[in-house]
PDB file of C-alpha atoms in Angstrom:
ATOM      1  CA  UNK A   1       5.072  26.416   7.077  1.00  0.00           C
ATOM      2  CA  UNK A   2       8.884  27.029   7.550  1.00  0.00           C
ATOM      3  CA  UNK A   3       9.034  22.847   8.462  1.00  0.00           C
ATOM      4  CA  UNK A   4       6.649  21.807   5.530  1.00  0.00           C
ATOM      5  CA  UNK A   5       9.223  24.115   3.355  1.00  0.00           C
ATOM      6  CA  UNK A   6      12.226  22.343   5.272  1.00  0.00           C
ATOM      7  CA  UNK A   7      10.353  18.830   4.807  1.00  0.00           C
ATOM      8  CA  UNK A   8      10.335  19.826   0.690  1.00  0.00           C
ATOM      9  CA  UNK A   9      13.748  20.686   0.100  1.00  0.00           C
ATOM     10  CA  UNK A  10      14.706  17.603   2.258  1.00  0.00           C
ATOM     11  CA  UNK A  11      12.697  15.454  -0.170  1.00  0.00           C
ATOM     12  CA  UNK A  12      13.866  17.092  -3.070  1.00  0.00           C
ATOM     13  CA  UNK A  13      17.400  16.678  -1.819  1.00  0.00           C
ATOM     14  CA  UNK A  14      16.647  12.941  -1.833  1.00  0.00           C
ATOM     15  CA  UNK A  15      15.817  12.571  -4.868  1.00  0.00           C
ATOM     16  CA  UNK A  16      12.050  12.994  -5.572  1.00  0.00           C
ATOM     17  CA  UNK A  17      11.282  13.724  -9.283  1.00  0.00           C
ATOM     18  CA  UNK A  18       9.712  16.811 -10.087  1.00  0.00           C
ATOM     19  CA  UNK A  19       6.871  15.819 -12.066  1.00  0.00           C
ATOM     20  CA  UNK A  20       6.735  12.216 -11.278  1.00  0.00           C
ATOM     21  CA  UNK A  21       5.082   9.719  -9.958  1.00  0.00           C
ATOM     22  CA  UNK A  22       5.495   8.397  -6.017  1.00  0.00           C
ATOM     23  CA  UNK A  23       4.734   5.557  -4.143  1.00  0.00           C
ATOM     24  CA  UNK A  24       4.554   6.239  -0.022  1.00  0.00           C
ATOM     25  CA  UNK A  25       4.751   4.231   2.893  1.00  0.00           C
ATOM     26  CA  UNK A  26       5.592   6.276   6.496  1.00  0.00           C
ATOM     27  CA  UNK A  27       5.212   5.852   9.870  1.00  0.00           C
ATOM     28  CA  UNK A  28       4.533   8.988  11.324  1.00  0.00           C
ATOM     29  CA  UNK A  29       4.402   8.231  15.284  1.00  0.00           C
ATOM     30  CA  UNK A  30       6.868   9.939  17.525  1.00  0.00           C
ATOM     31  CA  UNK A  31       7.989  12.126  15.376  1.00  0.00           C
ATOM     32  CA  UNK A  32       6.430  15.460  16.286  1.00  0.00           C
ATOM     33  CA  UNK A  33       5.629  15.855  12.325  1.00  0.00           C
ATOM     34  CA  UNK A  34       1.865  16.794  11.747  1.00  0.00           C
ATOM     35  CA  UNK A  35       0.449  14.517   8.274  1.00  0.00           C
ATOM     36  CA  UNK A  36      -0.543  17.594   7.188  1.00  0.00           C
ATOM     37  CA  UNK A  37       2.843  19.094   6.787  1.00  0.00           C
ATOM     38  CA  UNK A  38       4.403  16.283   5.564  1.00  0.00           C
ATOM     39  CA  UNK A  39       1.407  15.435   2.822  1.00  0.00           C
ATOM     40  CA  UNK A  40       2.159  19.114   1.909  1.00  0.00           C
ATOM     41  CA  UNK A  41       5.442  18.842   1.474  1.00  0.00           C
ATOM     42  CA  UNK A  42       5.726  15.677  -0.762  1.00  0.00           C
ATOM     43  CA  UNK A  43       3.102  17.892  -3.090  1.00  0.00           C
ATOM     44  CA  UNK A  44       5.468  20.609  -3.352  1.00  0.00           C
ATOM     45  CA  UNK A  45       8.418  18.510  -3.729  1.00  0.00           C
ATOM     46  CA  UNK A  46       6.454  16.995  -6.840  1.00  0.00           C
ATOM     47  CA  UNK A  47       4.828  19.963  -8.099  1.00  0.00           C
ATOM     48  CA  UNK A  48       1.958  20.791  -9.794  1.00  0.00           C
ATOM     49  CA  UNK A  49       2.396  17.985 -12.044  1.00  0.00           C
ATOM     50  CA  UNK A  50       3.577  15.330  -9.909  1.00  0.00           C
ATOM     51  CA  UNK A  51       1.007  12.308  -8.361  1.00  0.00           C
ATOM     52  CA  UNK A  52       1.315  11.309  -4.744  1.00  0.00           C
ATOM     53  CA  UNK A  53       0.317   7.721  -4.164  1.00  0.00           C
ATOM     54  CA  UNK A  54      -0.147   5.835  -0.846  1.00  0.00           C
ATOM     55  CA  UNK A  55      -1.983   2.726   0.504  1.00  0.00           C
ATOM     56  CA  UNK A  56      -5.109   3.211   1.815  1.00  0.00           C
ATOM     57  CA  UNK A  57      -5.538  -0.859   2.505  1.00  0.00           C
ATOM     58  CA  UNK A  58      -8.745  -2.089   4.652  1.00  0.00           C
ATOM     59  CA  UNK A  59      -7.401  -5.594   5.940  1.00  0.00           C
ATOM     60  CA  UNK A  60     -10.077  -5.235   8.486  1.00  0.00           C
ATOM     61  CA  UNK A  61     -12.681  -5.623   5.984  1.00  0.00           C
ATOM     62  CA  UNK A  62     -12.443  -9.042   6.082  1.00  0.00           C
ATOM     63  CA  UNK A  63     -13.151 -12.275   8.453  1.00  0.00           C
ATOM     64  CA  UNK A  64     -10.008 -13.776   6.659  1.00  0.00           C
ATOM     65  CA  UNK A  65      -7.416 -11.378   7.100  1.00  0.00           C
ATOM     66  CA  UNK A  66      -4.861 -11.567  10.062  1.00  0.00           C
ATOM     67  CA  UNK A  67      -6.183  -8.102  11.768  1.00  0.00           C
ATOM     68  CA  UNK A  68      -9.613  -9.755  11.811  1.00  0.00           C
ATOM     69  CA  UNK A  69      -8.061 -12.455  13.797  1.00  0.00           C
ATOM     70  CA  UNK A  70      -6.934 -10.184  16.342  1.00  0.00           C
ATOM     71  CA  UNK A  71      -9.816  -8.102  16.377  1.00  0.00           C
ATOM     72  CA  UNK A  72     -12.226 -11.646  17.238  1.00  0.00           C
ATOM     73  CA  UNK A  73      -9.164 -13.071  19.501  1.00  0.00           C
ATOM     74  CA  UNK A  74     -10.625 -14.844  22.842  1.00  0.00           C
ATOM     75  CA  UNK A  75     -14.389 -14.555  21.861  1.00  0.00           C
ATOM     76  CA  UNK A  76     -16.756 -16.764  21.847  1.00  0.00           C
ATOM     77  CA  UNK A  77     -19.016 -17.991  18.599  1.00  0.00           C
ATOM     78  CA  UNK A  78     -21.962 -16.371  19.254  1.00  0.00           C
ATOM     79  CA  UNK A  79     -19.896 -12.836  20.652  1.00  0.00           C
ATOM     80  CA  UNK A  80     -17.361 -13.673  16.834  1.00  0.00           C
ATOM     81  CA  UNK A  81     -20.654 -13.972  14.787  1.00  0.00           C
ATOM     82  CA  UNK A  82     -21.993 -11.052  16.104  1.00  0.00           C
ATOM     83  CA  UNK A  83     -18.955  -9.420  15.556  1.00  0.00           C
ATOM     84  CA  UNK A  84     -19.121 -10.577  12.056  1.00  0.00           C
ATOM     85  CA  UNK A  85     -22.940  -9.253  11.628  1.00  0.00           C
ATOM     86  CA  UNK A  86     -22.101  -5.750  12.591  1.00  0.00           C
ATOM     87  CA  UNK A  87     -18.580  -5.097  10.727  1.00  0.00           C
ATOM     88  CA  UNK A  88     -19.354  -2.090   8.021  1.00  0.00           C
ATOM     89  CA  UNK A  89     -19.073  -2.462   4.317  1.00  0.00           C
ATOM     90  CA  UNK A  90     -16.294  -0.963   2.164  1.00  0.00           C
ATOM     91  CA  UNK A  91     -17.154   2.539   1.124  1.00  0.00           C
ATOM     92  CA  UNK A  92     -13.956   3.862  -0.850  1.00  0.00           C
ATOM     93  CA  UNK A  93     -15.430   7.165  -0.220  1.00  0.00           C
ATOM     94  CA  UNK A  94     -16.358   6.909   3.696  1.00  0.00           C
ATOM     95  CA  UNK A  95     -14.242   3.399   4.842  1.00  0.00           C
ATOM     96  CA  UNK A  96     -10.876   4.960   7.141  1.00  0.00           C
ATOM     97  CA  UNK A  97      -7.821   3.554   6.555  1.00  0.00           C
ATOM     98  CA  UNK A  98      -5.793   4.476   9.461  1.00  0.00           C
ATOM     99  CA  UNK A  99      -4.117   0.729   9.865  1.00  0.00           C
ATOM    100  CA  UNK A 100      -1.919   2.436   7.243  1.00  0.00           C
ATOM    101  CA  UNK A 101      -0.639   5.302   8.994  1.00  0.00           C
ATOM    102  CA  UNK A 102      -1.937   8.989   9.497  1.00  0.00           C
ATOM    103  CA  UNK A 103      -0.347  10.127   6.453  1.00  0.00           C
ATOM    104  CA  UNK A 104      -2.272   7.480   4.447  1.00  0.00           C
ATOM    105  CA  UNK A 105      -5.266   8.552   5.744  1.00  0.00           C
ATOM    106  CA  UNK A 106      -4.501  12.392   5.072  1.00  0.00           C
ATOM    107  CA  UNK A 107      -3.982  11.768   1.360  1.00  0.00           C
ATOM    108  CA  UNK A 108      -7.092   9.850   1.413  1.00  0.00           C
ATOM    109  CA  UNK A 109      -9.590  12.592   3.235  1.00  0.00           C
ATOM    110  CA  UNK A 110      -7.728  15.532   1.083  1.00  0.00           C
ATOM    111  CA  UNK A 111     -10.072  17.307  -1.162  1.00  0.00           C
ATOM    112  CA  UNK A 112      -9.240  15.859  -4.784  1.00  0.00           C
ATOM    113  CA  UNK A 113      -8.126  12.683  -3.833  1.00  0.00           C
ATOM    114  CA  UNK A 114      -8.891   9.513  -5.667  1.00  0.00           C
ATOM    115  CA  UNK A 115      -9.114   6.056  -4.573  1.00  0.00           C
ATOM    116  CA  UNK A 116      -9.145   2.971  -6.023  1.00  0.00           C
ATOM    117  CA  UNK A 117     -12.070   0.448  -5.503  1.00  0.00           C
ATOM    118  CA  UNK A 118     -10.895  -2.838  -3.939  1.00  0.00           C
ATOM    119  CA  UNK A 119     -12.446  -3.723  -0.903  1.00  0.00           C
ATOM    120  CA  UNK A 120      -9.322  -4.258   0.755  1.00  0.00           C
ATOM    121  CA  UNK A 121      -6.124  -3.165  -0.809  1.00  0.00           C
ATOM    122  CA  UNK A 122      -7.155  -0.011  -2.460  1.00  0.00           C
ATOM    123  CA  UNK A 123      -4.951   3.276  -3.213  1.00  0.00           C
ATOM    124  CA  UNK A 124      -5.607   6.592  -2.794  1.00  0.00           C
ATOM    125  CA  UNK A 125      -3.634   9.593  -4.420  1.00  0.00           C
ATOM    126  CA  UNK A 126      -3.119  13.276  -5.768  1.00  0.00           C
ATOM    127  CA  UNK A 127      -2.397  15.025  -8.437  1.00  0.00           C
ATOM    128  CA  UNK A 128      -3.284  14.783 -11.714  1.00  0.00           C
ATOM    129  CA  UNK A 129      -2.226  11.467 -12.945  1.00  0.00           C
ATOM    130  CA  UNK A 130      -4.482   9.935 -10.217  1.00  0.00           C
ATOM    131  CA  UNK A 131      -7.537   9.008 -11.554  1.00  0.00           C
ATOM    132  CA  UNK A 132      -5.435   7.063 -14.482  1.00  0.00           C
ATOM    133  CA  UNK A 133      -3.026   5.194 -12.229  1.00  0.00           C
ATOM    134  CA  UNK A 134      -5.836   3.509  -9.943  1.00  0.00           C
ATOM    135  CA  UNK A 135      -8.392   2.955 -12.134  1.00  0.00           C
ATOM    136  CA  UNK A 136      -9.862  -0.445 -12.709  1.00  0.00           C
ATOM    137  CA  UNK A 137      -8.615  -2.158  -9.668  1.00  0.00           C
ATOM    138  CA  UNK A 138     -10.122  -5.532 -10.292  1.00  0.00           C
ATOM    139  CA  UNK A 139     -11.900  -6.940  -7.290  1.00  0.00           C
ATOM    140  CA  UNK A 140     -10.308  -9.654  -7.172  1.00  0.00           C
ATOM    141  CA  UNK A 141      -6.538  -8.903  -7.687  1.00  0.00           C
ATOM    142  CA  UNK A 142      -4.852  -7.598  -4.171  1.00  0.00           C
ATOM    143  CA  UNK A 143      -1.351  -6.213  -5.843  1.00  0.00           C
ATOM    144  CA  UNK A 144      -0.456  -8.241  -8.309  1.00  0.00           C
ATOM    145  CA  UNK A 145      -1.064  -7.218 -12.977  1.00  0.00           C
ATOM    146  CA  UNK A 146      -4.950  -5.733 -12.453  1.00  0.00           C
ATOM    147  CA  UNK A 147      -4.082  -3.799  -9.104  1.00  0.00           C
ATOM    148  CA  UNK A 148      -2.846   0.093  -9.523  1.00  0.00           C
ATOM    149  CA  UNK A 149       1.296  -1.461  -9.138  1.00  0.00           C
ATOM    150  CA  UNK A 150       1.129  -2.189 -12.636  1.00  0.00           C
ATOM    151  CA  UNK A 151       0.153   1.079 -13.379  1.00  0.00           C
ATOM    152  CA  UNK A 152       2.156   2.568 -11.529  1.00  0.00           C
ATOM    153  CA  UNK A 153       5.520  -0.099 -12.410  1.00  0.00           C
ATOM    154  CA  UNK A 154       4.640   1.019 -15.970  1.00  0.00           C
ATOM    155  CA  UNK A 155       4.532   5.228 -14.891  1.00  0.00           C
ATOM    156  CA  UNK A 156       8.352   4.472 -13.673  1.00  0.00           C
ATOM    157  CA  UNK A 157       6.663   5.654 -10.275  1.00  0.00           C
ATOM    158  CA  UNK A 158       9.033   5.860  -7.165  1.00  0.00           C
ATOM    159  CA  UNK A 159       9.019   4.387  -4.150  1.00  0.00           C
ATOM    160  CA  UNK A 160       9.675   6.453  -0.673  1.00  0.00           C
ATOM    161  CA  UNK A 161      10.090   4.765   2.731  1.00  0.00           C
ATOM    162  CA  UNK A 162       9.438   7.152   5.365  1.00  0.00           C
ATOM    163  CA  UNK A 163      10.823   5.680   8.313  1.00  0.00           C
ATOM    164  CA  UNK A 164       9.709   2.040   7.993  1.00  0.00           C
ATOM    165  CA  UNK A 165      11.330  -0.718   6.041  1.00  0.00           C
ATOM    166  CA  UNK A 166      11.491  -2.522   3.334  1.00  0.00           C
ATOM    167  CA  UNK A 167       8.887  -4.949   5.314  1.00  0.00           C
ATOM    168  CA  UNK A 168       6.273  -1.977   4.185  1.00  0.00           C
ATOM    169  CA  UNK A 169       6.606  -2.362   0.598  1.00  0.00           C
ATOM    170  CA  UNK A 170       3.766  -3.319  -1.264  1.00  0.00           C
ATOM    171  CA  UNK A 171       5.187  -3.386  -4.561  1.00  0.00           C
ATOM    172  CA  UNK A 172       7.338  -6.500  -3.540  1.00  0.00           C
ATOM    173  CA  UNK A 173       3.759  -8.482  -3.927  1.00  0.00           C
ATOM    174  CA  UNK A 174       4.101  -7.422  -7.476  1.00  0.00           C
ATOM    175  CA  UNK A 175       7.346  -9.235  -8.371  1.00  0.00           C
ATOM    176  CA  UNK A 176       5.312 -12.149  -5.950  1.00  0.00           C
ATOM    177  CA  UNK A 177       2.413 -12.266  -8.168  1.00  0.00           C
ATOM    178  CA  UNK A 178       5.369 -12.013 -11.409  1.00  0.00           C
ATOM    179  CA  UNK A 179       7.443 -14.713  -9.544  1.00  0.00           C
ATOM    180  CA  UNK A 180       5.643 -17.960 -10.897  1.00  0.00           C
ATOM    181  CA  UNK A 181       2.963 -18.321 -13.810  1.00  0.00           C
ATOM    182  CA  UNK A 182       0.609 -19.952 -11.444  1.00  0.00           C
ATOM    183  CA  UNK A 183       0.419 -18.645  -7.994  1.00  0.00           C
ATOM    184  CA  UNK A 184      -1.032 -20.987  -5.398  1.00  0.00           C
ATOM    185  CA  UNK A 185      -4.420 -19.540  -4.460  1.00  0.00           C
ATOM    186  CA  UNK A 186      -6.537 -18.777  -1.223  1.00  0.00           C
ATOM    187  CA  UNK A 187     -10.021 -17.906  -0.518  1.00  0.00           C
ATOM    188  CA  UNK A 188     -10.816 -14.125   0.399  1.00  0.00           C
ATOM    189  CA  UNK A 189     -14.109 -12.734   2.140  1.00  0.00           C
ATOM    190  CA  UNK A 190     -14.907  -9.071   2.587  1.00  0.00           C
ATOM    191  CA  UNK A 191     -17.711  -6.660   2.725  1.00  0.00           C
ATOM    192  CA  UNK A 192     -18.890  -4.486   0.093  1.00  0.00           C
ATOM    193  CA  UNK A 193     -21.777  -2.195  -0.965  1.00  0.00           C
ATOM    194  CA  UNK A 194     -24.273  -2.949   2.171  1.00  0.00           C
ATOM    195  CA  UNK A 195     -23.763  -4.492   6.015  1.00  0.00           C
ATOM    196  CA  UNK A 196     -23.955  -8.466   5.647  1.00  0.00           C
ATOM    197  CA  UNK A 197     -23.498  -8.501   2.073  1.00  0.00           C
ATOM    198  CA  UNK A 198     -20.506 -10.497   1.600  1.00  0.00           C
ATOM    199  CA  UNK A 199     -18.686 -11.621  -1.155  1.00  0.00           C
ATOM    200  CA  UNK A 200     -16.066 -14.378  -1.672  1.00  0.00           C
ATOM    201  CA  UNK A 201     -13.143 -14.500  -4.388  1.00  0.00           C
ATOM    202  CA  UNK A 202      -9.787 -16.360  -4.868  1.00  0.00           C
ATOM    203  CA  UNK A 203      -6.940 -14.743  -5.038  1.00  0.00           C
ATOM    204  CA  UNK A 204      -2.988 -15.365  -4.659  1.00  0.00           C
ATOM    205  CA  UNK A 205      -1.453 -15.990  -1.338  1.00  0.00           C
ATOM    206  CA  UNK A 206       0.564 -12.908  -0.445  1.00  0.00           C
ATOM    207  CA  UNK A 207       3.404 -13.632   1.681  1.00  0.00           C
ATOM    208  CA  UNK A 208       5.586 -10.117   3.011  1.00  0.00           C
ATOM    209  CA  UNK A 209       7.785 -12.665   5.183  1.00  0.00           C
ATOM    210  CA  UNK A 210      10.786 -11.784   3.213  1.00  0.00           C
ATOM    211  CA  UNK A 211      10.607  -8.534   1.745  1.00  0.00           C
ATOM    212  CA  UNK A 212      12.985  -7.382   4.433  1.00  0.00           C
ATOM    213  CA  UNK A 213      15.863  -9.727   3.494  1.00  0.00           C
ATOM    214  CA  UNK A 214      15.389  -8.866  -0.216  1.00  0.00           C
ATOM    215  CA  UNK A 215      15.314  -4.704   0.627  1.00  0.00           C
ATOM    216  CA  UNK A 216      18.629  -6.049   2.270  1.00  0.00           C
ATOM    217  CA  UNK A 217      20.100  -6.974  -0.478  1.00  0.00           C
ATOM    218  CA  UNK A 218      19.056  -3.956  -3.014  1.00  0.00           C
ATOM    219  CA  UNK A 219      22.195  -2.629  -4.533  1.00  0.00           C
ATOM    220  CA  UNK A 220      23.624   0.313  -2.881  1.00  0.00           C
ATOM    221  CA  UNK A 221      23.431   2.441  -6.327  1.00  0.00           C
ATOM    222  CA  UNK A 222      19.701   1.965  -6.730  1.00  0.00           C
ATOM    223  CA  UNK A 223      18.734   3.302  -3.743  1.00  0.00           C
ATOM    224  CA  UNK A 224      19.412   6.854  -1.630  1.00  0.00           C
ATOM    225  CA  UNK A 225      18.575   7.399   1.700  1.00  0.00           C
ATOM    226  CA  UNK A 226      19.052  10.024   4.305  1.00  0.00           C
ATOM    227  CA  UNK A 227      17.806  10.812   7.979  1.00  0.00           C
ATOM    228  CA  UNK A 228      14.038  12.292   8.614  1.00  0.00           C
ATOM    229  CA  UNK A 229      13.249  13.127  11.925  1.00  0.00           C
ATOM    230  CA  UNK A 230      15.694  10.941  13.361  1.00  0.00           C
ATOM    231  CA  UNK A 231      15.289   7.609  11.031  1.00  0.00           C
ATOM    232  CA  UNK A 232      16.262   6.921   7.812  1.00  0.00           C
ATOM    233  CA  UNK A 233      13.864   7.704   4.616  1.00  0.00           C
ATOM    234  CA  UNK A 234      14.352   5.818   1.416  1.00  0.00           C
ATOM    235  CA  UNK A 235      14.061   6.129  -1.822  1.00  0.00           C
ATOM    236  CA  UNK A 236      14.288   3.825  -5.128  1.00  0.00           C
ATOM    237  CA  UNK A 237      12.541   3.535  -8.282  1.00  0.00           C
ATOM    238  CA  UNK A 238       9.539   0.925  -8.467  1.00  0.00           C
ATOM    239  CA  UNK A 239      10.514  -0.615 -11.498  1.00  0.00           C
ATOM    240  CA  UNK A 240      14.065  -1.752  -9.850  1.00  0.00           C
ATOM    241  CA  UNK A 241      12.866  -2.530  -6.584  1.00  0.00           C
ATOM    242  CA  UNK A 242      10.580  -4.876  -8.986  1.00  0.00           C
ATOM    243  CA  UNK A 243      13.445  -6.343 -10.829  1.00  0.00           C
ATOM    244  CA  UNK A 244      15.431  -6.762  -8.088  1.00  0.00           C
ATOM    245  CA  UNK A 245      13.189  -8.541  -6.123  1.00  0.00           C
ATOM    246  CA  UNK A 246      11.467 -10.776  -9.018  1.00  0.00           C
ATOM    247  CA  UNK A 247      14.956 -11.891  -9.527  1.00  0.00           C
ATOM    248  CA  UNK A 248      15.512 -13.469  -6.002  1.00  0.00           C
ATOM    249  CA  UNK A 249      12.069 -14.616  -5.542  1.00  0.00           C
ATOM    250  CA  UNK A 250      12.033 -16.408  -8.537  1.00  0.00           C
ATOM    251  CA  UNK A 251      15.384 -18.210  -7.561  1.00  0.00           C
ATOM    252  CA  UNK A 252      13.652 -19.044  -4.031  1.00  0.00           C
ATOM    253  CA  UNK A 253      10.155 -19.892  -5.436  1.00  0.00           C
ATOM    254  CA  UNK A 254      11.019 -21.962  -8.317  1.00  0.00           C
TER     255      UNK A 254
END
């Protein structure tokens, strides 16, 4: 209790809005910090009427995703279509997402929590703006207008990086999908509902190969960080990490 209590005043010392709205990525490992404590602490940094938002993204769900590729690396047809056969359907309520981190996957099993319905980049969260900010996740929109970011863009949500960079943040695919009027497209396959029952859908190409080079250049005044269990933790507001990084992209893009 006495580190969950230390873990709250260190967030609130950061800069965490009482009340607000917050958008988390962490990395967890080595640290010595239990999820538990830390999920608790971001609540009472927030309060009562704050909303605590993380990814809870599936990119195994899918034979066209890159961890899909590693998962059927060196096998043969017959041992990849079998493979293929067996992989379970997205569940929001059941379907782990532990590729995102323990925390992640706290905030997702904690009684209360609410998850939006894509089949592979959903969002789970607390508190009591939850239910609003990730409803109608279209199907077929990853992170770009019909996913929870623009919800959450439009809340003036923040954005906390708990020791990982700005490679980790997912609302840099929102100024993507804001970048250009007509995003090239790619196919996406996933499974949803039953085993076998795939579906199919375009969608735009997401591409994260940057987002550490534009984090680089954020403007020192938008953005506060300090040391968490021995690595920085950083936080800015969604709506200028947005701007800031629909701005380059759209120089680089266009």
């Amino acid at each position: 209790m006495a580190e969950a209590a230390g873990l709250a005043r260190a967030f609130a010392a950061l800069g965490l809005r009482r009340g607000g709205v917050l958008l988390v990525h962490a990395s967890l490992g080595g640290t010595g910090l239990r999820d538990s404590e830390v999920c608790g602490a971001l609540l009472d940094a927030l309060g009562p009427d704050g909303t605590l938002v993380v990814p809870a993204f599936t990119p195994e769900n899918s034979d066209t995703s890159r961890a899909h590729h590693r998962a059927t690396a060196g096998l043969n047809d017959r041992d990849r279509a079998a493979f293929r056969a067996a992989m379970p359907p997205f569940e929001p309520d059941v379907t782990s997402c532990l590729s995102m981190g323990v925390l992640a996957e706290r905030v997702r099993t904690t009684p209360g929590a609410v998850r939006s319905g894509h089949p592979q980049t959903s969002f789970a969260a607390l508190g009591p703006r939850a239910a609003d900010l990730l409803a109608d996740h279209h199907p077929h929109c990853h992170l770009g207008e019909r996913s929870p970011l623009s919800r959450l863009y439009a809340a003036d949500a923040q954005i906390l990086l708990l020791r990982v960079g700005f490679e980790a943040c997912s609302a840099f695919h929102l100024a993507e999908c804001r970048s250009t009027p007509l995003p090239a497209l790619r196919a996406y396959r996933c499974v949803i509902g039953r085993k076998g029952n795939w579906t199919a859908y375009q969608d735009a190409v997401l591409d994260d190969s940057d987002f550490g080079a534009i984090g680089a250049e954020l403007p020192g005044d938008l953005l506060t960080e300090q040391d968490v269990a021995g690595r920085p933790a950083k936080l800015i507001g969604m709506k200028e990490a947005v701007d800031h990084a629909l701005v380059i992209m759209s120089g680089f893009r266009r």
